[in-house]
CSV table of C-alpha atoms and ligand atoms in Angstrom, one decimal:
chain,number,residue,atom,x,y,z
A,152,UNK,CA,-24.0,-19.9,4.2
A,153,UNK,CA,-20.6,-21.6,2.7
A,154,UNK,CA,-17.8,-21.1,5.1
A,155,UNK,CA,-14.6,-22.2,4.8
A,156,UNK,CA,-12.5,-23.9,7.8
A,157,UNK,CA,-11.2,-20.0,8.1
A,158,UNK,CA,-13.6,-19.0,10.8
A,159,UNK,CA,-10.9,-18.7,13.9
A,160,UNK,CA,-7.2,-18.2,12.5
A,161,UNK,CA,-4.4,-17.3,14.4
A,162,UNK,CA,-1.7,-14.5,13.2
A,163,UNK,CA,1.6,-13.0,14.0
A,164,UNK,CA,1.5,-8.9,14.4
A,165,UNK,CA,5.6,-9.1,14.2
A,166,UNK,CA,6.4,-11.0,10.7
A,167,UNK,CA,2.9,-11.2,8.9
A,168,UNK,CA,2.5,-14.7,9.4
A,169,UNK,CA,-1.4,-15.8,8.7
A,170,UNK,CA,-2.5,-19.6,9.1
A,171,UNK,CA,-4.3,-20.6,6.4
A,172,UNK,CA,-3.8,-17.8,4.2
A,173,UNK,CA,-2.9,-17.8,0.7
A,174,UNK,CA,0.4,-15.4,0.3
A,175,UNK,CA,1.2,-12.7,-2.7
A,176,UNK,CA,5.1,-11.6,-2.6
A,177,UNK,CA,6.0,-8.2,-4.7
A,178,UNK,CA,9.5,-8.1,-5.4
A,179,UNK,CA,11.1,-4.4,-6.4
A,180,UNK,CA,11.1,-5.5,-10.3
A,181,UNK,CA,7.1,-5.7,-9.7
A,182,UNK,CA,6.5,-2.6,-9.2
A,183,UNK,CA,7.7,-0.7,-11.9
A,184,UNK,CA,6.1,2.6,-12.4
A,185,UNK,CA,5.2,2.7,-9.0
A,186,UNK,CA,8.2,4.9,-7.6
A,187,UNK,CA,8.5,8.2,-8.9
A,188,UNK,CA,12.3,8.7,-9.4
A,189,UNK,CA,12.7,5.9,-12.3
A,190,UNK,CA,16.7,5.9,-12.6
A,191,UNK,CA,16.7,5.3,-8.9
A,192,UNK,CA,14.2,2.6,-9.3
A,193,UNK,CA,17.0,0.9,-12.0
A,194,UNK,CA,19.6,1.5,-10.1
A,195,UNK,CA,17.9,0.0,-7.8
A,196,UNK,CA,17.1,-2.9,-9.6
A,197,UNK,CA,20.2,-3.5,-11.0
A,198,UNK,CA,21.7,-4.4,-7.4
A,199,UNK,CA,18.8,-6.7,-6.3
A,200,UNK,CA,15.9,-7.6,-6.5
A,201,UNK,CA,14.6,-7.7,-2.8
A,202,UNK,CA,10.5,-8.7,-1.6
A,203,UNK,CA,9.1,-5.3,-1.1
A,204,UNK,CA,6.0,-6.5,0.4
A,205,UNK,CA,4.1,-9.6,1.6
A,206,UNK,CA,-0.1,-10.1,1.3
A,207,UNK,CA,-1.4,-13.0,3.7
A,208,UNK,CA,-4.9,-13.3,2.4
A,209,UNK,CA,-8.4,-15.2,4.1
A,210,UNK,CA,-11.2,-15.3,2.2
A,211,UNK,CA,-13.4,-17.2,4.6
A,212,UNK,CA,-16.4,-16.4,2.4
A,213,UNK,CA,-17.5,-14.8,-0.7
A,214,UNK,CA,-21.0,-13.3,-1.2
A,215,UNK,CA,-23.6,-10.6,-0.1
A,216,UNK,CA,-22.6,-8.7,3.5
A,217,UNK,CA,-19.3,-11.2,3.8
A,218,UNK,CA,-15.7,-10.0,4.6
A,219,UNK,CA,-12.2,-11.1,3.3
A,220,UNK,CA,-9.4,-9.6,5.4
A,221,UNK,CA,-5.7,-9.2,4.6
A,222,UNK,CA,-2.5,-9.3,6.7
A,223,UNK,CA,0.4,-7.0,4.7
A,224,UNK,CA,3.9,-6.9,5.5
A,225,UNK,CA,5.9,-3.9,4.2
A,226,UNK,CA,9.7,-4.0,4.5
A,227,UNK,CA,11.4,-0.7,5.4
A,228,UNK,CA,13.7,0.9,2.6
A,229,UNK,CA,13.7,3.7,0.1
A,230,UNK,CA,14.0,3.9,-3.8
A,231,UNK,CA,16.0,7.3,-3.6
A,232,UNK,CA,14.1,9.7,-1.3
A,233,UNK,CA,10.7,7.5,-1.5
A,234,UNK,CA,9.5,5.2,0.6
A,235,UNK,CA,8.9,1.8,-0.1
A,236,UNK,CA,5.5,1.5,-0.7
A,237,UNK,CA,2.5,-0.9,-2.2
A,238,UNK,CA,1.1,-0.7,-5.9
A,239,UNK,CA,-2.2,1.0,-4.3
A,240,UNK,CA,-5.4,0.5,-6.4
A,241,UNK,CA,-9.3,1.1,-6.1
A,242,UNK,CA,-11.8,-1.4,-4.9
A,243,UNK,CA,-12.9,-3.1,-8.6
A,244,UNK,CA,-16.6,-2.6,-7.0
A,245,UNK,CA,-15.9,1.5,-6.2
A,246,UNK,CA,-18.2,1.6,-3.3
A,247,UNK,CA,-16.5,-0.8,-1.2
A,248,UNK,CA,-14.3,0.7,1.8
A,249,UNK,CA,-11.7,-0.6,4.2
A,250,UNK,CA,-10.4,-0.6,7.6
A,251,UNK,CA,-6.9,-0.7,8.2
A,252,UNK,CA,-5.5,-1.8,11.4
A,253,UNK,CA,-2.0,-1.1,12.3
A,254,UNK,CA,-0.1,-3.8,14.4
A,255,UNK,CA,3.3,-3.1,13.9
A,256,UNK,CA,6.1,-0.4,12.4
A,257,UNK,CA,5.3,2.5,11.9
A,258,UNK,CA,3.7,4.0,8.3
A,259,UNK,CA,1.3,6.4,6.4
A,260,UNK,CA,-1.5,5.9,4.3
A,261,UNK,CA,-2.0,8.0,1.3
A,262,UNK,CA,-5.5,8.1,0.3
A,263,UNK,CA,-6.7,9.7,-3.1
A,264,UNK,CA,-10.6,10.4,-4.0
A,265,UNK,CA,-11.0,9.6,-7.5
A,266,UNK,CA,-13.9,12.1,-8.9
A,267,UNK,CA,-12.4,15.2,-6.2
A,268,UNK,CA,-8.7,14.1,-6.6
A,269,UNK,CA,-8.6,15.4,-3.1
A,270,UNK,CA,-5.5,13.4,-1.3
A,271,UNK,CA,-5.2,12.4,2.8
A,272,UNK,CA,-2.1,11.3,4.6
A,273,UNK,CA,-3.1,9.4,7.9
A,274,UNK,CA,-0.7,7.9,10.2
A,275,UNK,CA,-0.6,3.9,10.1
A,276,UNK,CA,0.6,2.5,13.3
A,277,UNK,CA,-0.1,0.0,16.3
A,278,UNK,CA,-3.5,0.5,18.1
A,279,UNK,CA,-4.9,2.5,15.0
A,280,UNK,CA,-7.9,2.5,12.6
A,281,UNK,CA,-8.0,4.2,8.9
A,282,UNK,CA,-11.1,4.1,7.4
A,283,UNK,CA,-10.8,3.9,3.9
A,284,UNK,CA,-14.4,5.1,2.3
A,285,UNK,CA,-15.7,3.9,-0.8
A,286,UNK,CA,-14.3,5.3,-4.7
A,287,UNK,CA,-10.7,6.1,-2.9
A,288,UNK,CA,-7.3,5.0,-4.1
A,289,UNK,CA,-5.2,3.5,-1.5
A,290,UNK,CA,-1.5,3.4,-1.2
A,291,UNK,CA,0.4,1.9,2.3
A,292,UNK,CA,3.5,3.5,2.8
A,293,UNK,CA,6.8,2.2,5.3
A,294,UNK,CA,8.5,5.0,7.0
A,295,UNK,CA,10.1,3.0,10.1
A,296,UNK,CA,12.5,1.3,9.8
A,297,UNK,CA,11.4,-2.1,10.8
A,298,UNK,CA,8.5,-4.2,8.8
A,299,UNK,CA,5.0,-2.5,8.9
A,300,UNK,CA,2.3,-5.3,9.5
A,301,UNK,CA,-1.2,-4.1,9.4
A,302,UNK,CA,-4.7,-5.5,8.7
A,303,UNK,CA,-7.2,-4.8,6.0
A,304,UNK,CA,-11.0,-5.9,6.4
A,305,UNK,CA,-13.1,-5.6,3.0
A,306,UNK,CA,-15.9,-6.4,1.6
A,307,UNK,CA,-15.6,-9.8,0.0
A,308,UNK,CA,-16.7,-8.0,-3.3
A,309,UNK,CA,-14.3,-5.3,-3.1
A,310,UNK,CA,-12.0,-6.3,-5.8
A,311,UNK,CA,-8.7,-4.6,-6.6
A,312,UNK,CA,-8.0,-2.4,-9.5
A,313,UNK,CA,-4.3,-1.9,-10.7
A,314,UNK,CA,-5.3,-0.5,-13.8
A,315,UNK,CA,-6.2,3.2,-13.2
A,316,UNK,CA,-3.4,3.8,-11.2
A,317,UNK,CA,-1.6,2.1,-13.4
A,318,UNK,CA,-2.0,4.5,-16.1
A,319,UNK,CA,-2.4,7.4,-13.3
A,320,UNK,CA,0.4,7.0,-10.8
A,321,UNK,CA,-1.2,9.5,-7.3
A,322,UNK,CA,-1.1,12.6,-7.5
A,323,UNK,CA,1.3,12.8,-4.0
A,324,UNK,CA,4.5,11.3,-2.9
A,325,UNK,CA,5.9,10.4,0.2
A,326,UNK,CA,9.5,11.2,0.1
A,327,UNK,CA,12.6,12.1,2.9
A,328,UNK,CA,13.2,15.2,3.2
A,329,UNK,CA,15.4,15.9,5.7
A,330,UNK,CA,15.2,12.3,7.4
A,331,UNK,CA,11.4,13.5,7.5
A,332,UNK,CA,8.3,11.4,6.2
A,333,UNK,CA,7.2,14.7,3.6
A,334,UNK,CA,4.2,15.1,1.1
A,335,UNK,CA,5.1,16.3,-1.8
A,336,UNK,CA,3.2,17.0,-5.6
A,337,UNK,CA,4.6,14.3,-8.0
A,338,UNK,CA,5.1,17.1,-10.6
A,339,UNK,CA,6.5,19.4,-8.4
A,340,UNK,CA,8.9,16.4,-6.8
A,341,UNK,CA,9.8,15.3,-10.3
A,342,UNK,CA,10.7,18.3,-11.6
A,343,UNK,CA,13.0,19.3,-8.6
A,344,UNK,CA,14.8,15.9,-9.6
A,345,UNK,CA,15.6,17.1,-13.4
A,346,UNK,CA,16.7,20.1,-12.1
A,347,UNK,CA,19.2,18.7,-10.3
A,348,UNK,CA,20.0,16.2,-12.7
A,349,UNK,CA,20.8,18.9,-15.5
A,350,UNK,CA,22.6,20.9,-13.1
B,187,PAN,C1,-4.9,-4.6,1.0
B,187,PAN,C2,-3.8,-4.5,-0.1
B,187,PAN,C3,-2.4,-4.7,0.4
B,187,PAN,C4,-1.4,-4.7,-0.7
B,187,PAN,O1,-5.1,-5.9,1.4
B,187,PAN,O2,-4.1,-5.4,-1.1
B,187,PAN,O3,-2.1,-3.7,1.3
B,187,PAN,O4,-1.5,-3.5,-1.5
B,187,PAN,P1,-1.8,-3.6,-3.1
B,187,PAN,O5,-3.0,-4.5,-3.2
B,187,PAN,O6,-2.1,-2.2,-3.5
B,187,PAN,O7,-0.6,-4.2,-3.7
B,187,PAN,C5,-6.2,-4.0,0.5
B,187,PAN,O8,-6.3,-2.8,0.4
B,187,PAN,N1,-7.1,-4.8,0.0
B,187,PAN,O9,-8.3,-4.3,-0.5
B,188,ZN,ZN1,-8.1,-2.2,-0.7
């Protein structure tokens, strides 16, 4: 077996902060085509371009029955009504799950199976576990108002694919309605927004 040094690491549950661990920054101009309401998203854009979200990852080992595991940091704020939010992707190898461990903040997950289309909306927050199974898009969503930290465990073959959601945003938004965390259709959300746009 070919460890790394990464075999006891130290983290911070409040900022995100991983020894060792190689970081990925998304910025809001990254994540284009992400947010539903696109002229909120350039209005957005056009004031700043703040870090959306932090990855802090450890890939202690790669190979058979090994695990990689990710510290995220999501910052609180909205692009119009929606929550700021992660791309979300698939595991490149399909049958590879997760566990997600909330630390900090306080967020959703929105989970989507990709033959069923079937979507889940589970609570992410301090002392809890979401199991993400196998062939399931995965989306983390902020709807504190202070960071969201959280965990994920994977498989070290898991992969991520961008692609298909890419071309297939989810099916389901998270927006405020109300000051309330609310799951909505895209379509149905989207439309509602040209209507009142043309009225
Ligand atoms: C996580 C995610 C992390 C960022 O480590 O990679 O939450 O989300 P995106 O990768 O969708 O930008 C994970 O699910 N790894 O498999
Ligand atoms: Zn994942």
């Amino acid at each position: 077996m070919n460890l790394s040094s990464a075999i006891f690491t130290r983290f911070d549950p409040y900022s995100g902060q991983l020894d060792g661990a190689s970081y990925t920054e998304r910025r809001l101009s990254q994540l284009r085509g992400a947010f539903a309401d696109e002229a909120a998203y350039d209005a957005a854009l056009a004031q700043d371009d703040p870090v959306i979200y932090t990855v802090a990852t450890l890939e202690p080992a790669q190979g058979e029955g090994q695990l990689n595991y990710a510290l995220g940091m999501l910052n609180p704020g909205r692009i119009g009504t929606e929550y700021y939010l992660t791309k979300g992707h698939y595991h490149a190898w399909r049958p590879a799950a997760e566990c997600y461990l909330g630390l900090s903040g306080q967020g959703v997950m929105l989970l989507e199976d990709e033959n069923s289309r079937e979507s889940k909306l589970l609570p992410l927050l301090p002392n809890s576990i979401v199991y993400v199974p196998g062939y399931t898009a995965h989306r983390t969503i902020n709807t504190g108002d202070t960071p969201l930290i959280y965990w994920g465990i994977y498989p070290s073959a898991a992969g991520h694919d961008y692609g298909a959601i890419a071309q297939r945003n989810f099916h389901k938004v998270v927006v405020a309605v109300d000051e309330t965390p609310t799951l909505l259709d895209r379509l149905e959300f989207l439309n509602a927004l040209h209507q009142a746009e043309t009225q």
